[in-house]
CSV table of C-alpha atoms in Angstrom, one decimal:
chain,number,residue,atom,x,y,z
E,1,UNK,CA,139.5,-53.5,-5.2
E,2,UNK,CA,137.4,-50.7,-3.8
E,3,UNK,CA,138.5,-50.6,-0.6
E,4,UNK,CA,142.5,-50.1,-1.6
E,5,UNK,CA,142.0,-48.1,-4.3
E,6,UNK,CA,140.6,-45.6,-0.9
E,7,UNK,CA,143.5,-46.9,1.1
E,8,UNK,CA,145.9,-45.8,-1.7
E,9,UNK,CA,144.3,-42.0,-1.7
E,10,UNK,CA,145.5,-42.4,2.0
E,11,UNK,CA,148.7,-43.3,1.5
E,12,UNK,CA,149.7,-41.5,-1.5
E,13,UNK,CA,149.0,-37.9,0.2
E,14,UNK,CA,152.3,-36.5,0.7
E,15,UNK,CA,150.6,-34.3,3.4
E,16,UNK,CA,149.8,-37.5,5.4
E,17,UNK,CA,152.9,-38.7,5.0
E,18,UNK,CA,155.0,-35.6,5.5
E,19,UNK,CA,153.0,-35.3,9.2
E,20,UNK,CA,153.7,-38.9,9.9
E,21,UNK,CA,157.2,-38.9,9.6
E,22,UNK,CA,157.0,-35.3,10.7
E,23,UNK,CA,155.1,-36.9,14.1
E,24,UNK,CA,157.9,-39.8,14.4
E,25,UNK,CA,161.0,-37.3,14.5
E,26,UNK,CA,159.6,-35.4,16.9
E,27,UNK,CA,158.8,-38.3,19.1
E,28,UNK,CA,162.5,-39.2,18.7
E,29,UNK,CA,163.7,-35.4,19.4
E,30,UNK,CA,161.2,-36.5,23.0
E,31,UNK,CA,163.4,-39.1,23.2
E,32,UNK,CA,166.9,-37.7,23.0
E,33,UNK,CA,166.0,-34.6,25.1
E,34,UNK,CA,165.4,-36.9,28.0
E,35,UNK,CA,168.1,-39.7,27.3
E,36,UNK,CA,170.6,-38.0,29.6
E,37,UNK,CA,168.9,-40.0,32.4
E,38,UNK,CA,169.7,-43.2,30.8
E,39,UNK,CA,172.4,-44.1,32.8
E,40,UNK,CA,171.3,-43.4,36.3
E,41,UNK,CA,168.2,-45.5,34.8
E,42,UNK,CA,170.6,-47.9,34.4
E,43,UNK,CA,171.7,-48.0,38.1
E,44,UNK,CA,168.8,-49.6,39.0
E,45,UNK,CA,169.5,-53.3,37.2
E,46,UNK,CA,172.1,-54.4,39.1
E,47,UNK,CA,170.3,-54.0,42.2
E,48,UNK,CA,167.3,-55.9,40.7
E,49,UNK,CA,169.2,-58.5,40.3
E,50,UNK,CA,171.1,-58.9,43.5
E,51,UNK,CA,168.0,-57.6,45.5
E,52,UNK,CA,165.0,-58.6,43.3
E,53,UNK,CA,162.6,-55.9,43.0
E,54,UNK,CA,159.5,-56.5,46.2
E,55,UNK,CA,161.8,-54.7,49.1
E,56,UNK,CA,160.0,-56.8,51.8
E,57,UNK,CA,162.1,-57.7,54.9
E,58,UNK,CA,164.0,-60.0,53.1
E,59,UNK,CA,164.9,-57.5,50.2
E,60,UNK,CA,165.1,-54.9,52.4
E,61,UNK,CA,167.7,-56.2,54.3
E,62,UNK,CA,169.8,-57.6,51.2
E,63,UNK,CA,169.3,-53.7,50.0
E,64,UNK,CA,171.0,-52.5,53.0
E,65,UNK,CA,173.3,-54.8,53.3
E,66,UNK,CA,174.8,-54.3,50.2
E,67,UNK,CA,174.5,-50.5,50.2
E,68,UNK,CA,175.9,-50.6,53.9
E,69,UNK,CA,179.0,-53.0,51.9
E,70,UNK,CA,179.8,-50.6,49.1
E,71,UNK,CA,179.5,-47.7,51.2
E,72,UNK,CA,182.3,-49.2,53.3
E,73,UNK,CA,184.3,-49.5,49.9
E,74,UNK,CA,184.0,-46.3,48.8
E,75,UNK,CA,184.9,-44.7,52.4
E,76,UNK,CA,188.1,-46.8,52.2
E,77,UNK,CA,188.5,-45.1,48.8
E,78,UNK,CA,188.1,-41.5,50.0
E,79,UNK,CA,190.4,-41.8,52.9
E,80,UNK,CA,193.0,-43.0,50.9
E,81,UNK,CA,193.0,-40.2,48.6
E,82,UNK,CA,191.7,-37.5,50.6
E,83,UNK,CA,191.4,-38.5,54.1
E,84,UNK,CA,187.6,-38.0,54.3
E,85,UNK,CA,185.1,-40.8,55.1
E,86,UNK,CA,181.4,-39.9,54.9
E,87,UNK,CA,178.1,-41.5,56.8
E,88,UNK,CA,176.0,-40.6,53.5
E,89,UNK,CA,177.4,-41.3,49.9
E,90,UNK,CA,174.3,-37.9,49.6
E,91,UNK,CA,177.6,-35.8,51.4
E,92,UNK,CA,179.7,-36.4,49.0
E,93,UNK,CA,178.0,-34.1,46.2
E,94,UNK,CA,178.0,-31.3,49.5
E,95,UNK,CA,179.0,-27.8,47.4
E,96,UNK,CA,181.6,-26.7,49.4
E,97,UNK,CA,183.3,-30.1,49.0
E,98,UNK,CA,182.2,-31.5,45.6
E,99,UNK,CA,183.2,-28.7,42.8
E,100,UNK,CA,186.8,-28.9,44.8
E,101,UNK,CA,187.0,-31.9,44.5
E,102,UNK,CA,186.3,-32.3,40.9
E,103,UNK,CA,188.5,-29.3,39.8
E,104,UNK,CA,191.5,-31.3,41.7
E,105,UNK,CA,190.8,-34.4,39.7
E,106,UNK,CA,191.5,-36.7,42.3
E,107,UNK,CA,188.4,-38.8,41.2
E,108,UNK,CA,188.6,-40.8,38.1
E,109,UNK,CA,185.6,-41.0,35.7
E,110,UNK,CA,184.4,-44.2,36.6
E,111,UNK,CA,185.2,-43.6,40.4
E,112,UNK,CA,182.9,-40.6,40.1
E,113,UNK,CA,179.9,-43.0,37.9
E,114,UNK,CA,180.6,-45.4,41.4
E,115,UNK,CA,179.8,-43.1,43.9
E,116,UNK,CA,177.0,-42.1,41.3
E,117,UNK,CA,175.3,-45.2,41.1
E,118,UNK,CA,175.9,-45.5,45.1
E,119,UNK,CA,174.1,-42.3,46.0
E,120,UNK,CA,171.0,-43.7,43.7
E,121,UNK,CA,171.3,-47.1,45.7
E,122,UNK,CA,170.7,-44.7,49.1
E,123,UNK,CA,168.1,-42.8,47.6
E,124,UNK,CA,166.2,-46.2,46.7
E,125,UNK,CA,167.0,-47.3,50.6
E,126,UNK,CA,166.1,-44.4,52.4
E,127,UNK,CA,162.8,-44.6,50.2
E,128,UNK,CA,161.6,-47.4,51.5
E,129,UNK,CA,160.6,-46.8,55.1
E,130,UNK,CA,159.1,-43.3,53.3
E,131,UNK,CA,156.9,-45.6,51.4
E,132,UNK,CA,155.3,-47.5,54.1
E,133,UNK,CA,155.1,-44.5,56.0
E,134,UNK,CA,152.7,-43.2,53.0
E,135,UNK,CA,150.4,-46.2,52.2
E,136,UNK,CA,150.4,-46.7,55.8
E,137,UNK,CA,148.8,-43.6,56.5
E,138,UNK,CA,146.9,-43.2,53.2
E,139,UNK,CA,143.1,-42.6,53.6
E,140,UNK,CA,141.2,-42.2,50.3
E,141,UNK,CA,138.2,-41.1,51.9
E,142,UNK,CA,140.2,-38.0,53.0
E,143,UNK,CA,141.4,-37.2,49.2
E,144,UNK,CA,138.0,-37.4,48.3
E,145,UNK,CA,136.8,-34.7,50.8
E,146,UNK,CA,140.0,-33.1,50.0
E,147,UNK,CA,138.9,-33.0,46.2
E,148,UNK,CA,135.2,-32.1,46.9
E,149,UNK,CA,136.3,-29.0,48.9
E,150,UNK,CA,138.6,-28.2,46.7
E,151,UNK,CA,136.4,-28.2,43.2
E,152,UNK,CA,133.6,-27.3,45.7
E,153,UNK,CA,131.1,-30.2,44.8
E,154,UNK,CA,127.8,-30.4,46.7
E,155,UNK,CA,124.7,-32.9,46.8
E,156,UNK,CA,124.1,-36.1,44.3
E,157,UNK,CA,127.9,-34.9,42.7
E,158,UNK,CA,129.6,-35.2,46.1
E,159,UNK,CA,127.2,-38.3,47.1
E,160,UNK,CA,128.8,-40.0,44.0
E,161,UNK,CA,132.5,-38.9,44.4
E,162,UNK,CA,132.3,-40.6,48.3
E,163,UNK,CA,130.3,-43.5,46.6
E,164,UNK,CA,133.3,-44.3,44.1
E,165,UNK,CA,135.8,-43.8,46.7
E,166,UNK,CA,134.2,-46.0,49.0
E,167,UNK,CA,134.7,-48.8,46.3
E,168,UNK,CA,138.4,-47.7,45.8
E,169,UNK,CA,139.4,-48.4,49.5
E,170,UNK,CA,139.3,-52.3,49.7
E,171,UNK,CA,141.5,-52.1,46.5
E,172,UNK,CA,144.0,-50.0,48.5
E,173,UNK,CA,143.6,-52.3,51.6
E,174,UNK,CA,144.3,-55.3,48.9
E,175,UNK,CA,147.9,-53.4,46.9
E,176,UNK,CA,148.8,-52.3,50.6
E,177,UNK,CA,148.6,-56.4,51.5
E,178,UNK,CA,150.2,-57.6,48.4
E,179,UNK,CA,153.2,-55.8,48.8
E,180,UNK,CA,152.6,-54.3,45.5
E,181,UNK,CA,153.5,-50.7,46.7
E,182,UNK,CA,157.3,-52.4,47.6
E,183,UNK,CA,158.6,-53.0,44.3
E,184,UNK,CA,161.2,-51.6,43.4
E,185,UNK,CA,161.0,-49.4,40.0
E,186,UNK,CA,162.2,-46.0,38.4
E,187,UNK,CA,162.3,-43.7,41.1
E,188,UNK,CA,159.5,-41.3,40.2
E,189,UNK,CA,161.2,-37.9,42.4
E,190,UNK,CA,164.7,-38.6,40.5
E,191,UNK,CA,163.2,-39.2,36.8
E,192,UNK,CA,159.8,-39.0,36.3
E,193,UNK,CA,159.8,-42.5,33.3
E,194,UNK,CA,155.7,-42.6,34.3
E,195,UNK,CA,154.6,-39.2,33.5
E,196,UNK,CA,157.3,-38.8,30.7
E,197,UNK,CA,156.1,-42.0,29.0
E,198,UNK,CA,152.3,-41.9,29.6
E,199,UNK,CA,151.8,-38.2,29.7
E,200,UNK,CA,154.2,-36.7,27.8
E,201,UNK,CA,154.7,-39.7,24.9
E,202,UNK,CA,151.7,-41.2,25.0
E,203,UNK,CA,149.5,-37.6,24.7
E,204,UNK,CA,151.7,-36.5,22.0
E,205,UNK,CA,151.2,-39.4,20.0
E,206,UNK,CA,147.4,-39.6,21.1
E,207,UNK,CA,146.4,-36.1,19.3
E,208,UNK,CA,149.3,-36.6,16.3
E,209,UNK,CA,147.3,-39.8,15.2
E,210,UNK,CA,144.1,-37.8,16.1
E,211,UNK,CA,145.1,-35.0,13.5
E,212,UNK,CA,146.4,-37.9,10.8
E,213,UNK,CA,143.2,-39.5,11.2
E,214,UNK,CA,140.8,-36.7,11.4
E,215,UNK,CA,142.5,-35.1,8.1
E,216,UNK,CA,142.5,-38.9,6.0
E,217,UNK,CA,139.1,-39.6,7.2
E,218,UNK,CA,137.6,-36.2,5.7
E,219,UNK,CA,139.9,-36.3,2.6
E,220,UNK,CA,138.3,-39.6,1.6
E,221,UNK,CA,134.9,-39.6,2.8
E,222,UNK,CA,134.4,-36.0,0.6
E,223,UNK,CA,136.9,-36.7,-2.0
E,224,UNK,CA,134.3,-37.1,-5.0
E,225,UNK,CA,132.3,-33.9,-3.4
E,226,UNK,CA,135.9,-32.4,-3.6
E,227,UNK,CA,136.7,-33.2,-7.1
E,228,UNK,CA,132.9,-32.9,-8.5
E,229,UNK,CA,133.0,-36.8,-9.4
E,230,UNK,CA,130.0,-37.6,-6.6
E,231,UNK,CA,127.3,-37.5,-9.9
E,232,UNK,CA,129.1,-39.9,-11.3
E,233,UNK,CA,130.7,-41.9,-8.4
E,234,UNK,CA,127.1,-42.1,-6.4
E,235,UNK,CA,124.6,-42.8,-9.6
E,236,UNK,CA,124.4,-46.2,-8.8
E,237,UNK,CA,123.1,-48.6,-6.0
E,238,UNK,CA,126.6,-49.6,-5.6
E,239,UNK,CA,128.3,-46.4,-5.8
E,240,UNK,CA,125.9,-45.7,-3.0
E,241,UNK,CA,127.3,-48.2,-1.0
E,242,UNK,CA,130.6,-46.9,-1.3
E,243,UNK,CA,130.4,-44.6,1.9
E,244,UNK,CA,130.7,-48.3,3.4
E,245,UNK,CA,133.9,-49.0,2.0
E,246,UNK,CA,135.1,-45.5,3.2
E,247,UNK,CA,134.4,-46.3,6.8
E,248,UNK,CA,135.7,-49.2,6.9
E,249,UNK,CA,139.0,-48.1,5.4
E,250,UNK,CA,139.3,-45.2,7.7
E,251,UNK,CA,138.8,-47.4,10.6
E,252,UNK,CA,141.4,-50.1,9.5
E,253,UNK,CA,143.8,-46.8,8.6
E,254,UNK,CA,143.4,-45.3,11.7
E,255,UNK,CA,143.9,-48.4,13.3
E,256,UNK,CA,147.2,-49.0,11.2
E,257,UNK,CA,148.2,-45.2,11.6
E,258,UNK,CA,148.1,-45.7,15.4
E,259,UNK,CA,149.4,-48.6,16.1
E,260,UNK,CA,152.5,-47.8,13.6
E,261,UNK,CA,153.2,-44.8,15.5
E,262,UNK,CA,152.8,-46.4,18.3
E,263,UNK,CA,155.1,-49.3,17.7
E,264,UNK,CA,157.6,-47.7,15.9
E,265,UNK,CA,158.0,-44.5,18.8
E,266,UNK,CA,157.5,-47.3,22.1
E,267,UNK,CA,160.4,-49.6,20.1
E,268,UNK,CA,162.8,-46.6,20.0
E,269,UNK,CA,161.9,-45.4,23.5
E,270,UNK,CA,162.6,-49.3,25.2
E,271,UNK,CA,166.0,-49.4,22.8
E,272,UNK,CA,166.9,-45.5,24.3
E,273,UNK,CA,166.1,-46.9,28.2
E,274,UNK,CA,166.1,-50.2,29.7
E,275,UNK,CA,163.4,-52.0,31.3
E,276,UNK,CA,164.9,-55.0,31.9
E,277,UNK,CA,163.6,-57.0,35.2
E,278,UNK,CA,160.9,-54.6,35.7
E,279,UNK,CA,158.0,-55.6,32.8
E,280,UNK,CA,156.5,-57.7,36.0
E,281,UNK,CA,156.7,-55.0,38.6
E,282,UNK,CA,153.3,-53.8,39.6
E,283,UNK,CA,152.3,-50.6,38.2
E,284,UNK,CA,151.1,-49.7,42.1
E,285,UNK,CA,154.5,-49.6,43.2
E,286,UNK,CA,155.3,-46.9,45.5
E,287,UNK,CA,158.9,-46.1,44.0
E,288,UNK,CA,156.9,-44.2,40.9
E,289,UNK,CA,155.6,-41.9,43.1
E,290,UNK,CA,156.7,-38.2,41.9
E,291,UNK,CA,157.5,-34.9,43.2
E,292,UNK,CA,153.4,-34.1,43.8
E,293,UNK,CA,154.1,-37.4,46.6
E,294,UNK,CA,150.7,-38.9,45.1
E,295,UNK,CA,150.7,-42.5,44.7
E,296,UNK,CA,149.4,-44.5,41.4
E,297,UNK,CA,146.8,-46.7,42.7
E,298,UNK,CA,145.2,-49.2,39.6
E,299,UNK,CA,141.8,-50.6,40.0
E,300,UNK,CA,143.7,-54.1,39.3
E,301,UNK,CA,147.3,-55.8,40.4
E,302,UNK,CA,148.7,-55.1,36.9
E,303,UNK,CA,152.2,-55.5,35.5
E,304,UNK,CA,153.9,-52.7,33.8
E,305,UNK,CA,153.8,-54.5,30.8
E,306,UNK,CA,150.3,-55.0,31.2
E,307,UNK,CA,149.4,-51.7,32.1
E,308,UNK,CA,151.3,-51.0,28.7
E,309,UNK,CA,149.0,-53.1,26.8
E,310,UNK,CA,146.3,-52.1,28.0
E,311,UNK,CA,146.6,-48.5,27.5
E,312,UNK,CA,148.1,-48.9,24.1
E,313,UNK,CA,145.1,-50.8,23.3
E,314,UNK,CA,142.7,-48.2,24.8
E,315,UNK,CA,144.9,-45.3,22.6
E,316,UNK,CA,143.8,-47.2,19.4
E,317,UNK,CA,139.9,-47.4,20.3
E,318,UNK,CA,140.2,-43.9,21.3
E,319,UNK,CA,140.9,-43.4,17.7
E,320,UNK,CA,138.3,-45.2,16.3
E,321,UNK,CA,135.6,-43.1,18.0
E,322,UNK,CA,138.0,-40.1,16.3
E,323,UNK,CA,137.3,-41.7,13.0
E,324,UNK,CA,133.5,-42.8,13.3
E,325,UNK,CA,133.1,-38.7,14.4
E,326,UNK,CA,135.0,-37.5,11.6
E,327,UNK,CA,132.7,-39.4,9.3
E,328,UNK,CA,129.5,-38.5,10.9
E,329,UNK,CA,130.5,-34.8,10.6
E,330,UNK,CA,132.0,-35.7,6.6
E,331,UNK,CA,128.4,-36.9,6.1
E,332,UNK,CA,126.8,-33.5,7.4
E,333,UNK,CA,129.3,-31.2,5.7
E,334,UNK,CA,131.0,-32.1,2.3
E,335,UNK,CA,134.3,-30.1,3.0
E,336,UNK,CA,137.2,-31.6,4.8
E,337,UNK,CA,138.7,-28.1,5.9
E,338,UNK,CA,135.0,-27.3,7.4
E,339,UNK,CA,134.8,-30.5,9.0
E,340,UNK,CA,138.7,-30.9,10.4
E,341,UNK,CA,138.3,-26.9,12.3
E,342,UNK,CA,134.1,-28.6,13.2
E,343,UNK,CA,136.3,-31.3,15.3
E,344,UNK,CA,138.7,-29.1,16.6
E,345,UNK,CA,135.8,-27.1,18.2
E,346,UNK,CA,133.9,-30.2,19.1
E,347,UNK,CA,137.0,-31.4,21.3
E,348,UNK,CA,137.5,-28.3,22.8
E,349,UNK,CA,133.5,-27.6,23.7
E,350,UNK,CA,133.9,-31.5,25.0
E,351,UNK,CA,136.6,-30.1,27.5
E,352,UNK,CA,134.5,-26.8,28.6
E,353,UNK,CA,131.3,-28.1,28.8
E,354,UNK,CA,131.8,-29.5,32.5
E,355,UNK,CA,133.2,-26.5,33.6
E,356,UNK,CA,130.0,-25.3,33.0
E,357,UNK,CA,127.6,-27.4,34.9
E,358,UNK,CA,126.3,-27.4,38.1
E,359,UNK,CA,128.1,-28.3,41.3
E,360,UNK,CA,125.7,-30.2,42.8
E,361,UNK,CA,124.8,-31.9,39.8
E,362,UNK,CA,125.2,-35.5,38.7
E,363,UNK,CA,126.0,-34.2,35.0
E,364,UNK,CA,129.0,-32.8,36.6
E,365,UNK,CA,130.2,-36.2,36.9
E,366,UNK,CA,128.5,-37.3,33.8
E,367,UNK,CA,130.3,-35.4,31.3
E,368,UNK,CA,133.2,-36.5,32.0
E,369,UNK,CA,132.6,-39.5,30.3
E,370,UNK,CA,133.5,-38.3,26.6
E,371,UNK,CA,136.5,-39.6,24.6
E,372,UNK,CA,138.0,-35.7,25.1
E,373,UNK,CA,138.4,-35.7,28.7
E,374,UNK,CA,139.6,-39.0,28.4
E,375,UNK,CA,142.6,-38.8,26.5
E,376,UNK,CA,143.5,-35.4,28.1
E,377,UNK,CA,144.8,-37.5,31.4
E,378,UNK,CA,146.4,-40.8,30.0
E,379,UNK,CA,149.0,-41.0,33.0
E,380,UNK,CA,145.8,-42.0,35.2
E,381,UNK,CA,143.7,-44.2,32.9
E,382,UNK,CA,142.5,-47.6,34.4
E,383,UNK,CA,143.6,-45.9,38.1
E,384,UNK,CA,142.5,-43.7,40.8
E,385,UNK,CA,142.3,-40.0,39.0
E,386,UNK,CA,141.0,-37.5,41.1
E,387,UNK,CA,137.3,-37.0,41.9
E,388,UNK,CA,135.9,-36.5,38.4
E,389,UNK,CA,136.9,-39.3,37.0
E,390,UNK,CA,137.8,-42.9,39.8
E,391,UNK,CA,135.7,-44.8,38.6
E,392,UNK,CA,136.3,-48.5,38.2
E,393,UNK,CA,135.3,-48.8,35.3
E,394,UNK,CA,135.6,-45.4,33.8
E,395,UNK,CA,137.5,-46.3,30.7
E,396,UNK,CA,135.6,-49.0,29.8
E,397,UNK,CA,132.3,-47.6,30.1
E,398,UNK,CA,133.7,-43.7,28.4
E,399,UNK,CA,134.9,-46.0,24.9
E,400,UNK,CA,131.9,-48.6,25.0
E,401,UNK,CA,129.0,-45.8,25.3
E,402,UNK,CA,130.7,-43.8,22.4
E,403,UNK,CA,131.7,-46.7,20.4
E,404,UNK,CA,127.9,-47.9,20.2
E,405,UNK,CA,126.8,-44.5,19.9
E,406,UNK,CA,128.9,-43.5,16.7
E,407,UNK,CA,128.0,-46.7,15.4
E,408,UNK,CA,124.6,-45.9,15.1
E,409,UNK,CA,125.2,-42.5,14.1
E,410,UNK,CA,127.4,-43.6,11.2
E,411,UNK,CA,124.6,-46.5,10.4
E,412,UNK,CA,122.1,-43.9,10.5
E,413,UNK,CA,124.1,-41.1,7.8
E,414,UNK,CA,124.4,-44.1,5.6
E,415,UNK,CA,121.1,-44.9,5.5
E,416,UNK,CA,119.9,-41.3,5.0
E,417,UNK,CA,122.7,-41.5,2.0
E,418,UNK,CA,121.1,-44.2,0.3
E,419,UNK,CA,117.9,-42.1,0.1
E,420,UNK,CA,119.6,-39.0,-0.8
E,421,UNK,CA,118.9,-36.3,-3.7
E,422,UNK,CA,122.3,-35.5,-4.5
């Protein structure tokens, strides 16, 4: 009874709510400002399912000869209307041919989305052999000297960085034999769906259910300070005991919060742009690679869809720790607006404090280990990362060390509570 008369603070603040739906809009706004993509997305289907997605000889050669077919059909097209032929559908969109052609109208619509959806079909062929070029002349031990030159890291940190790295190059050896680098996915130079969804998405709705939960978390934990009820409300053994109740709802509303938003945003994102035949490509593939040409390489051979999972799942422990901190700081200071700014300055001293140490220092590396740094760079979690942070099991060991920590803490302020001259 307790425990959802909190919950019902929670969910009757029209602030909470106004954010939340607030948050969910602008996710969809996120949405719609990149939906113009879809259909070039969409491009990519039909060749999954002629091709299937690992481009190994086999699929390689189905590829081409099914490029090398409808480029045939569209040539017979073009002649036939305007006499050219070309050895590249990429010639056709030429500038001092294209915007002629188009003001002519001698192109229907769906003879312009053909030629469309034949120049993606190159860009995915000539890719290939661009690929294997790549992983066959990648050298992690190279990045990592590349990255301690370039942060300037000396002694035990540096030691450490080649040390990590050194355990990162079987797993490269291992994607690079599994093929996992030739599967065919979104092509990362045209649109970008990894960053977009894990970086962009994902961080957005990281810190909005961070700011839900750090503002419901205070608001109940010092509601009886905040209404002068605690003489009454804490007079008892029982009433005591209530802090308990209050943890325990914030962490199963957090948990809700997140995995609402969460749900709700990833739902409208897979309705808005389909993923169909590509939930079991490996999240290694080489096709994701972006504009920076810098490969995602996972500790693991994981699906997209379990690479999904898994960083949803890693999203809602993140919060967790943002709840057990909020209550350790609403059990030092009994003012919600005091503690809400107190976290704000917390996360950002979490982000500067390694700028701060010592180059040749193994706090360097150690400090990156904090729940902050982790969620600022969700596009790389349970991957290689740059120097700071590859580690095999960074993620892991960042949430576990904090989880127990906090814990303790919050066991800790409880107890002193029960004690406690109020």
């Amino acid at each position: 009874m307790i425990k959802q008369l909190e919950f019902k603070k929670i969910i009757s603040s029209p602030v909470i709510l106004g954010l939340f739906v607030l948050f969910l809009l602008f996710n969809c706004f996120l949405i719609y400002q990149q939906s113009s993509i879809r259909n070039d997305m969409k491009s990519l289907q039909p060749i999954v399912k002629e091709t299937g997605t690992l481009m190994d000889e086999e699929g390689r050669n189905k590829l081409q000869t099914s490029y090398e077919k409808d480029l045939t059909n569209w040539n017979q097209l073009s002649k036939s209307k305007t006499g050219d032929t070309y050895q590249r559908a990429v010639d056709f969109y030429k500038p001092e041919l294209y915007y002629s052609l188009i003001e002519s109208n001698i192109y229907s619509e769906k003879e312009l989305q053909n030629i469309n959806k034949l120049a993606i079909k190159e860009t995915y062929v000539s890719s290939i052999q661009e690929i294997e070029t790549l992983y066959s002349n990648l050298n992690v031990m190279e990045n990592a000297e590349e990255g301690i030159r370039l942060f300037g890291l000396k002694g035990a940190a540096a030691e450490t960085v080649r040390e990590h790295y050194t355990v990162l190059k079987p797993r490269v050896e291992e994607l690079v034999q599994n093929k996992e680098h030739l599967h065919l996915f979104f092509h990362g130079k045209m649109f970008g769906t990894h960053s977009f969804l894990f970086k962009t998405l994902f961080g957005f709705m990281l810190f909005q259910a961070m700011i839900l939960i750090v503002l419901f978390t205070a608001f109940i934990v010092n509601y009886e300070f905040e209404h002068k009820t605690s003489l009454v409300a804490y007079s008892t053994k029982r009433g005591r005991n209530l802090v308990w109740d209050k943890l325990l709802v914030s962490i199963f509303a957090g948990t809700l919060v997140t995995v609402t938003l969460l749900a709700i945003t990833l739902f409208i994102y897979f309705m808005v742009f389909d993923y169909s035949g590509l939930w079991n490509v490996p999240i290694s593939s080489g096709f994701l690679i972006e504009l920076n040409n810098i490969p995602f390489i996972s500790w693991w051979n994981v699906t997209f869809i379990q690479y999904l999972f898994m960083t949803c799942g890693l999203v809602v422990i993140c919060q967790i720790l943002f709840v057990l901190i909020t209550f350790c700081l609403s059990m030092l200071i009994r003012n919600s607006y005091i503690v809400f700014t107190l976290f704000g300055v917390i996360f950002l001293a979490g982000l500067y404090i390694p700028s701060i140490m010592p180059k040749d220092s193994i706090m360097l590396l150690y400090t990156h280990f904090s729940p902050f740094i982790l969620v600022m760079n969700v596009k790389k979690w349970w991957m290689e990362s740059g120097v700071f942070t590859t580690f095999k099991y960074y993620e892991v060991m960042t949430v576990t060390g904090w989880l127990v920590a906090l814990l303790l803490t919050a066991w800790f302020f409880i107890k002193r509570f029960a004690r406690e001259n109020i």
